[in-house]
PDB file of C-alpha atoms in Angstrom:
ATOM      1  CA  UNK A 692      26.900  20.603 -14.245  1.00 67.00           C
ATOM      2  CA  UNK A 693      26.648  24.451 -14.320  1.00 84.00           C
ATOM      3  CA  UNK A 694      28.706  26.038 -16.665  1.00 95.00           C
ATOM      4  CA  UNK A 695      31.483  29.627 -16.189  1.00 97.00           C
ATOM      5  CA  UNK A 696      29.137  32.112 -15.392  1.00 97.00           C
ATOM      6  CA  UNK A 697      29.863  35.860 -15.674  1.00 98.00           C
ATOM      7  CA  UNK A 698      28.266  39.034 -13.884  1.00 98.00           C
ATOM      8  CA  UNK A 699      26.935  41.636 -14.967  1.00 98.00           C
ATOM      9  CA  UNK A 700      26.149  40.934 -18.796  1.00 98.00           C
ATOM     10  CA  UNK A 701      26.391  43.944 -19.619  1.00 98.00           C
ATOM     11  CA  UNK A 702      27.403  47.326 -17.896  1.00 98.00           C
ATOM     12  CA  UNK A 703      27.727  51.104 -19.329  1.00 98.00           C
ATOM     13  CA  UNK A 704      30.240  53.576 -17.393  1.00 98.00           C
ATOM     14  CA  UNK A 705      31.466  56.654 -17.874  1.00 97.00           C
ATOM     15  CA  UNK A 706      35.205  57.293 -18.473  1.00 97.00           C
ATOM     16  CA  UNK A 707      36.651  57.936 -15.385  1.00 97.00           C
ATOM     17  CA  UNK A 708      34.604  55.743 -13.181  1.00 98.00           C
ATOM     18  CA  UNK A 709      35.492  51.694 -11.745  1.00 98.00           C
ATOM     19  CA  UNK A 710      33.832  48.824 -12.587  1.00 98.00           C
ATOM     20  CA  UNK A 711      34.240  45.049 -10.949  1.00 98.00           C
ATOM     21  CA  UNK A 712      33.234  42.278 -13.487  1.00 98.00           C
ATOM     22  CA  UNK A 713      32.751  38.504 -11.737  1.00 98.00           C
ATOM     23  CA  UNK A 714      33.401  34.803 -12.705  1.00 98.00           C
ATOM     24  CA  UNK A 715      32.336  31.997 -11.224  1.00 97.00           C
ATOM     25  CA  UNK A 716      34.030  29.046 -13.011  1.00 97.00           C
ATOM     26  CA  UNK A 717      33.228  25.486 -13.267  1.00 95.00           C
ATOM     27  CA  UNK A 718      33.258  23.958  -9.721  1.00 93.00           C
ATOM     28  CA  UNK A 719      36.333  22.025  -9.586  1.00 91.00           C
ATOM     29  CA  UNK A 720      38.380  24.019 -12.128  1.00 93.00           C
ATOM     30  CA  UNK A 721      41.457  25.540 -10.269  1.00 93.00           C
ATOM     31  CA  UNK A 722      42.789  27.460 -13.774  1.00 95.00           C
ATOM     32  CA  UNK A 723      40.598  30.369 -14.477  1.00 97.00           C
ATOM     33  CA  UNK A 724      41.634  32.591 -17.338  1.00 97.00           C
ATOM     34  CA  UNK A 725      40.307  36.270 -18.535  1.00 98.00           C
ATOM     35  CA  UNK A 726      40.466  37.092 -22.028  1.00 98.00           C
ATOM     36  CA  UNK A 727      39.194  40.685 -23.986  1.00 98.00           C
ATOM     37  CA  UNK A 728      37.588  40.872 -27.032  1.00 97.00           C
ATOM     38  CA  UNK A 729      37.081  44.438 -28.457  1.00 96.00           C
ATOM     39  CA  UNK A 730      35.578  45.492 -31.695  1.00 91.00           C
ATOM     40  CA  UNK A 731      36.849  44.004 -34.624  1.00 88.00           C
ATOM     41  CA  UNK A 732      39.700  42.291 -33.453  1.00 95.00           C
ATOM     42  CA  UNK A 733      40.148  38.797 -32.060  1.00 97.00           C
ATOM     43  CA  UNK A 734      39.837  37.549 -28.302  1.00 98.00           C
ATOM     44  CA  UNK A 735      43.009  38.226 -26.280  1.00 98.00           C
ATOM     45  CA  UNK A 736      44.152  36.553 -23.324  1.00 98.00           C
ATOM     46  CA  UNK A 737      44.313  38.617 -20.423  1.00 98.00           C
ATOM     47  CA  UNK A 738      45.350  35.915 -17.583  1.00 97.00           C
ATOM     48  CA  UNK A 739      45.552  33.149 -16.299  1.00 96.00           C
ATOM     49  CA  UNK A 740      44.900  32.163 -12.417  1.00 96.00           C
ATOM     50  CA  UNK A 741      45.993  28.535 -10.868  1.00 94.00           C
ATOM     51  CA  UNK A 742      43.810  28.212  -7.667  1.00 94.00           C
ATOM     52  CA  UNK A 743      44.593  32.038  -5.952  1.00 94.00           C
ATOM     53  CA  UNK A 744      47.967  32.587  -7.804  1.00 94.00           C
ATOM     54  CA  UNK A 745      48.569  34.530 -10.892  1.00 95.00           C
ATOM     55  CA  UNK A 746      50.443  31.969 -13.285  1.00 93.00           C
ATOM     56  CA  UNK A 747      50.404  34.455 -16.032  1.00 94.00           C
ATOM     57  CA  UNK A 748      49.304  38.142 -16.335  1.00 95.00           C
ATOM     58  CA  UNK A 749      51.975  38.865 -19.684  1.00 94.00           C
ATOM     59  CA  UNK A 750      48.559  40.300 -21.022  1.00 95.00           C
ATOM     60  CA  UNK A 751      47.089  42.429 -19.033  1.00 96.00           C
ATOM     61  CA  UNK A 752      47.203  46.124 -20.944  1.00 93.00           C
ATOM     62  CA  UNK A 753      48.193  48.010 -18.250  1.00 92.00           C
ATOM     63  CA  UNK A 754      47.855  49.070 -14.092  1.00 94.00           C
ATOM     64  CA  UNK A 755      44.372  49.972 -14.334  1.00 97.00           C
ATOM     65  CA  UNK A 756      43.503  46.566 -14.507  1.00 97.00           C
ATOM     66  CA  UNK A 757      43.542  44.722 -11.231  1.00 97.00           C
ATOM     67  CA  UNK A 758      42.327  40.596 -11.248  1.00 98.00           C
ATOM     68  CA  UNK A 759      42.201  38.710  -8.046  1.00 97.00           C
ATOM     69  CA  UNK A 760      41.187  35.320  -6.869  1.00 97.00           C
ATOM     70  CA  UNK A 761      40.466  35.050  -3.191  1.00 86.00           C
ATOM     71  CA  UNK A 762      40.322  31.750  -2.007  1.00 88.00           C
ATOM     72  CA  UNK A 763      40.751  29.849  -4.849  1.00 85.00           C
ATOM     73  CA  UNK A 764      37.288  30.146  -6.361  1.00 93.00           C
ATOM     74  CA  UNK A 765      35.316  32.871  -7.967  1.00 97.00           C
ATOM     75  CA  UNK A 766      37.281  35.984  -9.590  1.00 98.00           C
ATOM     76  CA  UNK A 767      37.318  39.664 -10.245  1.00 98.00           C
ATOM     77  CA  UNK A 768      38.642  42.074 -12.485  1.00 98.00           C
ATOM     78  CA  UNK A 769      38.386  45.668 -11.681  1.00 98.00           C
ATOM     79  CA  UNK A 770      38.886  48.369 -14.099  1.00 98.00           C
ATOM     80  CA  UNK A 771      39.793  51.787 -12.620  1.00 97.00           C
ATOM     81  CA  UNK A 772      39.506  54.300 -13.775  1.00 97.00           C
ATOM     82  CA  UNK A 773      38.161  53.068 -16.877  1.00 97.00           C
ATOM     83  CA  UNK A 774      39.074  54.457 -20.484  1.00 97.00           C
ATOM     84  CA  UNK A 775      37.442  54.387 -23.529  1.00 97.00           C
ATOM     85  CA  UNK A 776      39.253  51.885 -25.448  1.00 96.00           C
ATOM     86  CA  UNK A 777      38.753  49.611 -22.464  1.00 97.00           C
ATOM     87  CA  UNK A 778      35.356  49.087 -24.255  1.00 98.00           C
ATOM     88  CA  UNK A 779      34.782  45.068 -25.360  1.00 98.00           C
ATOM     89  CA  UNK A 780      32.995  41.884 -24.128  1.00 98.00           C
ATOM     90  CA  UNK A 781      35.378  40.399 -21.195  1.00 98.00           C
ATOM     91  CA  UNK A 782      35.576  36.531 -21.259  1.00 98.00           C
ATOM     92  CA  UNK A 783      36.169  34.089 -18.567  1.00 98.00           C
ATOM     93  CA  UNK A 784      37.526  30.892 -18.929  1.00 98.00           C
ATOM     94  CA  UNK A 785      38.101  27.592 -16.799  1.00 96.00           C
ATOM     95  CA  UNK A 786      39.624  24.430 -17.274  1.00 94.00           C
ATOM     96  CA  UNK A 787      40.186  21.496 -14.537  1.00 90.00           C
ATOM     97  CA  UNK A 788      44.330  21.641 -14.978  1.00 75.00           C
ATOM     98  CA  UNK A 789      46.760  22.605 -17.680  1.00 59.00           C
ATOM     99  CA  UNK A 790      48.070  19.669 -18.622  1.00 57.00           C
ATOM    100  CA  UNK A 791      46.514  15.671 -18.426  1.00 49.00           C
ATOM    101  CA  UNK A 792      48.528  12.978 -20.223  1.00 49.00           C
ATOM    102  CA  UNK A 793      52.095  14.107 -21.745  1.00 50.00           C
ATOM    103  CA  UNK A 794      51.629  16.831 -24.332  1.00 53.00           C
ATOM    104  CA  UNK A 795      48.287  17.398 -23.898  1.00 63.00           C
ATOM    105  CA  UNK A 796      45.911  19.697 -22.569  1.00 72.00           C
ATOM    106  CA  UNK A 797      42.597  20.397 -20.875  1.00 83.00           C
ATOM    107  CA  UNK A 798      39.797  22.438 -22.480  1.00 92.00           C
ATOM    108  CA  UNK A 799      39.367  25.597 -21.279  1.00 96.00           C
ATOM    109  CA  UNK A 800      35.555  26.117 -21.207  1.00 96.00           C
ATOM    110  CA  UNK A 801      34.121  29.722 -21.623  1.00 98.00           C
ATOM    111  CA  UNK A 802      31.136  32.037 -20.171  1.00 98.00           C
ATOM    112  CA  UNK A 803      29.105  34.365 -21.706  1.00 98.00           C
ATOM    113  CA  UNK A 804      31.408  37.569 -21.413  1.00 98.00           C
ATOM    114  CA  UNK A 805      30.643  40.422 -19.753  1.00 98.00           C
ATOM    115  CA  UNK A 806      30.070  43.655 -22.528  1.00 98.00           C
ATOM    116  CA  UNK A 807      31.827  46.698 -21.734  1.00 98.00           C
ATOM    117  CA  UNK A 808      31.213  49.938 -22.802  1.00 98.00           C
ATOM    118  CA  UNK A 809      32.711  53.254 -21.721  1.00 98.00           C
ATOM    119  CA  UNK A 810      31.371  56.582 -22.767  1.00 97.00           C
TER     120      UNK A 810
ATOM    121  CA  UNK B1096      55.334  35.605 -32.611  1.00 87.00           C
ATOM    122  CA  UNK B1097      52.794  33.552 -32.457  1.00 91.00           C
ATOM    123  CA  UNK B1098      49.782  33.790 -34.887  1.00 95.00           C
ATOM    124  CA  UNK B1099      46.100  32.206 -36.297  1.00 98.00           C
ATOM    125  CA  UNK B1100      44.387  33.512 -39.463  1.00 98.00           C
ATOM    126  CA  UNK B1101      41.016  32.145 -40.369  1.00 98.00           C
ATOM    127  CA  UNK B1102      39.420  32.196 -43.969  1.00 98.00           C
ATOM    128  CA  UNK B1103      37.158  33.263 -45.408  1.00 98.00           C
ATOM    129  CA  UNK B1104      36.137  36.073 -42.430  1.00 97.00           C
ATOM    130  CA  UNK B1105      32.119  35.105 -43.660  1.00 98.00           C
ATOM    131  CA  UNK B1106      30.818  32.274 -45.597  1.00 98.00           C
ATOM    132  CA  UNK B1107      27.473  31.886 -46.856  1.00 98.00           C
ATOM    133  CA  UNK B1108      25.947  28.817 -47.792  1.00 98.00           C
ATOM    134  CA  UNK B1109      22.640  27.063 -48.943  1.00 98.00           C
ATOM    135  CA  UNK B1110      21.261  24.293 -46.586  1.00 97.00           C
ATOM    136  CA  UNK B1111      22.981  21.041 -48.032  1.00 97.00           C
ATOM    137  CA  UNK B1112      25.914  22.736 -49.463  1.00 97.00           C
ATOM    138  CA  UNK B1113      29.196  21.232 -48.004  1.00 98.00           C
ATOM    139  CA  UNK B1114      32.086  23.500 -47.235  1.00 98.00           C
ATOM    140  CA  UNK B1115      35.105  24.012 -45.289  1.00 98.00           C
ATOM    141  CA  UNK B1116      37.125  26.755 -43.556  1.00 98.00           C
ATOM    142  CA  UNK B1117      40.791  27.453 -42.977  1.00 98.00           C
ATOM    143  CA  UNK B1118      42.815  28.088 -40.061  1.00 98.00           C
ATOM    144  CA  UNK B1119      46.709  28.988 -40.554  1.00 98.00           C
ATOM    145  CA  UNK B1120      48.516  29.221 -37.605  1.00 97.00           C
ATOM    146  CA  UNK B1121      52.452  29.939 -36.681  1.00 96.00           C
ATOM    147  CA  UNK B1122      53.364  28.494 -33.047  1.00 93.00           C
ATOM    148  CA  UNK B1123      56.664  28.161 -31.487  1.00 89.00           C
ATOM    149  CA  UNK B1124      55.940  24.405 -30.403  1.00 91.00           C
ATOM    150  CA  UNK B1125      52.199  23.621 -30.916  1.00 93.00           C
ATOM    151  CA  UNK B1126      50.346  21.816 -27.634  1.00 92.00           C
ATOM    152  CA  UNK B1127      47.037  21.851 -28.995  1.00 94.00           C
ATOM    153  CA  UNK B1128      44.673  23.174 -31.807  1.00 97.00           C
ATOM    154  CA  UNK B1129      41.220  24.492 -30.555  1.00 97.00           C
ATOM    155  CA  UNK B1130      37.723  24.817 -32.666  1.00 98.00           C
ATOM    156  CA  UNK B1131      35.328  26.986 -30.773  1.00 98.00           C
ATOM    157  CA  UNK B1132      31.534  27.780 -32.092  1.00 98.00           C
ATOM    158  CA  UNK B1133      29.896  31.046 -30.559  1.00 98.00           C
ATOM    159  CA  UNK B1134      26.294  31.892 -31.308  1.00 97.00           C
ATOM    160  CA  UNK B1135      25.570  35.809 -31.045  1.00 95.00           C
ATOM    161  CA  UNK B1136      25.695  37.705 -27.385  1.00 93.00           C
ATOM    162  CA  UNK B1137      27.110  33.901 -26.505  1.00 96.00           C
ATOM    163  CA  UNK B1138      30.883  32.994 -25.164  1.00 97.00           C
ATOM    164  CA  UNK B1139      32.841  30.416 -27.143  1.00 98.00           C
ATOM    165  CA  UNK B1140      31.231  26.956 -27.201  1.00 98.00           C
ATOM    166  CA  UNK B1141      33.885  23.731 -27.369  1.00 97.00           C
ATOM    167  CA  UNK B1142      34.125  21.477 -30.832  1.00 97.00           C
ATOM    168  CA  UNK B1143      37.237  20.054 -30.669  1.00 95.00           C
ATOM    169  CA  UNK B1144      41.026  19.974 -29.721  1.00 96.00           C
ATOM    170  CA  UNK B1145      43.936  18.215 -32.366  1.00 96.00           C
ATOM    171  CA  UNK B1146      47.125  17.714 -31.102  1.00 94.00           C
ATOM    172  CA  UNK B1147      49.036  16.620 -33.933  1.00 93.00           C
ATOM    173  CA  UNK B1148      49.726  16.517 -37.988  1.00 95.00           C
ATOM    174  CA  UNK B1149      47.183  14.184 -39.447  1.00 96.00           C
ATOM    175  CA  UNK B1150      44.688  13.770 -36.724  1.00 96.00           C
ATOM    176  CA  UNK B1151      41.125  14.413 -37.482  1.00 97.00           C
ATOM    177  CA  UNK B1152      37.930  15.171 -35.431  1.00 97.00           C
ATOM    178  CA  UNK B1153      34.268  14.475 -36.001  1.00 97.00           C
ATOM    179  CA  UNK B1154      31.068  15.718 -34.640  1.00 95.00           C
ATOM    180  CA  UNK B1155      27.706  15.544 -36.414  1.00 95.00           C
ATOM    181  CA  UNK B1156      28.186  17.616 -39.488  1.00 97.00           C
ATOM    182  CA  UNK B1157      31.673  18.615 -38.397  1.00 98.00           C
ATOM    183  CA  UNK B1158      35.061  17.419 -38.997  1.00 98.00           C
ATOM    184  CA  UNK B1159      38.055  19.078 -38.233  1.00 98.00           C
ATOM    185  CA  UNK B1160      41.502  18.150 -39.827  1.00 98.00           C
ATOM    186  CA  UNK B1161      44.991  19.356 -38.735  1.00 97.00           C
ATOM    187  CA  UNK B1162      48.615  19.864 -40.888  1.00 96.00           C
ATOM    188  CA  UNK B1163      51.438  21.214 -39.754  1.00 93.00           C
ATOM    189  CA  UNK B1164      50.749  24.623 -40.532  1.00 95.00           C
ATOM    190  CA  UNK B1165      46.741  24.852 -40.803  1.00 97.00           C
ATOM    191  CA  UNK B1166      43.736  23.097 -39.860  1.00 98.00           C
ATOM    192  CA  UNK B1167      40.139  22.691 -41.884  1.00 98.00           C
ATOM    193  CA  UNK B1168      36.923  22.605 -40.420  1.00 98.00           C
ATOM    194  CA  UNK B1169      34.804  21.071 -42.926  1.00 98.00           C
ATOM    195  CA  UNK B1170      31.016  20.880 -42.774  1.00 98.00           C
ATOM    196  CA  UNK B1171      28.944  18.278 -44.391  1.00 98.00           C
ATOM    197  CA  UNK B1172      24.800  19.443 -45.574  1.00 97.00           C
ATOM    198  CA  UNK B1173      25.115  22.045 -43.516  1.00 97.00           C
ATOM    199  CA  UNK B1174      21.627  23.577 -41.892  1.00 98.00           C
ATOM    200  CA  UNK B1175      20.375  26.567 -41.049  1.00 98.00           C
ATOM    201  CA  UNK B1176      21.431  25.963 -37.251  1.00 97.00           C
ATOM    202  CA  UNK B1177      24.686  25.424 -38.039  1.00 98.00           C
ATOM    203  CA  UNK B1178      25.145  28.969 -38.610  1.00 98.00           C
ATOM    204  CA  UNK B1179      27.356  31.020 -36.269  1.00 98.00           C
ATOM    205  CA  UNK B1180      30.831  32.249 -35.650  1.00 98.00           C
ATOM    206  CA  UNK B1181      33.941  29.328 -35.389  1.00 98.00           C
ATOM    207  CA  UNK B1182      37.085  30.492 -33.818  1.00 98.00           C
ATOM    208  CA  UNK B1183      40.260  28.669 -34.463  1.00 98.00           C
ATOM    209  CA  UNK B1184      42.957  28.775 -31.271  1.00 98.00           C
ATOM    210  CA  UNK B1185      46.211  27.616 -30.341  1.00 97.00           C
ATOM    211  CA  UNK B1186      47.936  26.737 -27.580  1.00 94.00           C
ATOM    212  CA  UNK B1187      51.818  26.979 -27.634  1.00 92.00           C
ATOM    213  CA  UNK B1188      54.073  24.143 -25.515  1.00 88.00           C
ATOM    214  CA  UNK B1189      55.686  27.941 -23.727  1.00 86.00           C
ATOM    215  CA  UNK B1190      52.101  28.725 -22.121  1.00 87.00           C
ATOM    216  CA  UNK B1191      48.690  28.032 -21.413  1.00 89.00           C
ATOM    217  CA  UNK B1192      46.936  30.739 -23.331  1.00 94.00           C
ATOM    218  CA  UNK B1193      44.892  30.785 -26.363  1.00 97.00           C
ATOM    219  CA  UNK B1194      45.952  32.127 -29.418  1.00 97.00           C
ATOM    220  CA  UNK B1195      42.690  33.391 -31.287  1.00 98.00           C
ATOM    221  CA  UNK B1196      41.331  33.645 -34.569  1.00 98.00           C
ATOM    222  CA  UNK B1197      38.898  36.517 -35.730  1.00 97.00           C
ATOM    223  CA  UNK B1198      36.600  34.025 -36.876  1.00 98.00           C
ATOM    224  CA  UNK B1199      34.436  32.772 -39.899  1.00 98.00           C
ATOM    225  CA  UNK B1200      30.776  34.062 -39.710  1.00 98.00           C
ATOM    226  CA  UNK B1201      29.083  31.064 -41.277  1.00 98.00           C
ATOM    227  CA  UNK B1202      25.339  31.487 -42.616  1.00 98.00           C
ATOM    228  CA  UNK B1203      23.566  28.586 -43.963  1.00 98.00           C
ATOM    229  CA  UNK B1204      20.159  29.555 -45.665  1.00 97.00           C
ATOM    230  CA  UNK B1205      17.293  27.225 -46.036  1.00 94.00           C
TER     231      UNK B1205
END
């Protein structure tokens, strides 16, 4: 079974300028979550997608940032115009649902990040 | 708010030489405890989810214990390969995010 993959793996843009990172999650997995990591400081949650609907976007930083989900399957996050302190490895996330059995919950399973850097 | 602090932030250990790390967390209603392992340039890999006070997890060299306000990851003759980053996360009952750790750099020397 293929695992979350993320596109690019790396990209380098100026300040100023847009940038689209992709996930493709695991096939089957309708939650699909971005989370931020940027130097030094732990990974973040960023939000959280059920099928094509945002379920929770309490951390996205600000407007710049724009995540979509068309269709249910593979997602974006745009960045524009990007900022220096936007700088960090972006993680994407999937799980197959929220919750299973009472109390409990399904693992969300990560990709290899996308790193960010903005000069 | 909610909160997870790991300990030590990097541990370094000869090949054989058993050792655990800590995870403290605050959580208003705790659904679920997460261990992650991530290798460098590498997104989080899964070890294992607790759910409640006294439960305990084992894989291989690792076994991961949960209280109700921290968790240990313990490692038994650990190896070289071993080494990496583990994140500690939680998951409150109000949401379905993950609460992250920084981390414990572990680096087991042969």
């Amino acid at each position: 079974e293929a695992g979350v993959t993320q596109f690019p793996s790396h990209s380098v843009i100026e300040k100023g300028q847009t940038v689209t990172l992709r996930c493709d999650p695991i096939s089957g997995h309708d939650n699909l979550y971005w989370y931020r990591r940027v130097m030094g400081k732990e990974i973040k949650f960023l939000l959280h997608f059920v099928k094509e609907s945002k379920q929770d976007e309490s951390g996205m930083p600000n407007n710049r940032f724009l995540a979509e989900r068309t269709g249910g399957t593979y997602s974006t996050l745009k960045v524009q115009p990007a900022e220096l302190e936007d700088s960090g490895v972006y993680f994407c996330a999937s799980s197959l649902a929220t919750s299973g059995r009472a109390g409990r919950t399904d693992t969300q399973y990560f990709g290899p990040g996308t790193r960010l850097t903005v000069l | 708010e909610d909160q997870v602090t790991q300990s030590p932030e990097a541990l370094r250990l000869q090949e054989g030489e058993s050792s655990s790390l800590n995870c403290s967390y605050t959580v208003s209603g705790l659904r679920g405890l997460f261990w992650y392992r991530q290798d460098p340039g590498k997104g989080p890999e899964f070890l294992f989810t607790l759910y409640s006070a006294g439960e305990e997890k084992e894989k291989e060299r690792l076994k991961a214990t949960l209280t109700k306000k921290e968790s240990f990851l313990h490692i038994t003759a650990p190896k070289p390969e071993d080494s990496a980053t583990y994140l500690c996360a939680v998951q409150s009952r109000a949401g379905t995010a993950l609460i992250f750790g920084k981390g414990t750099t572990l680096s087991v020397s042969s």
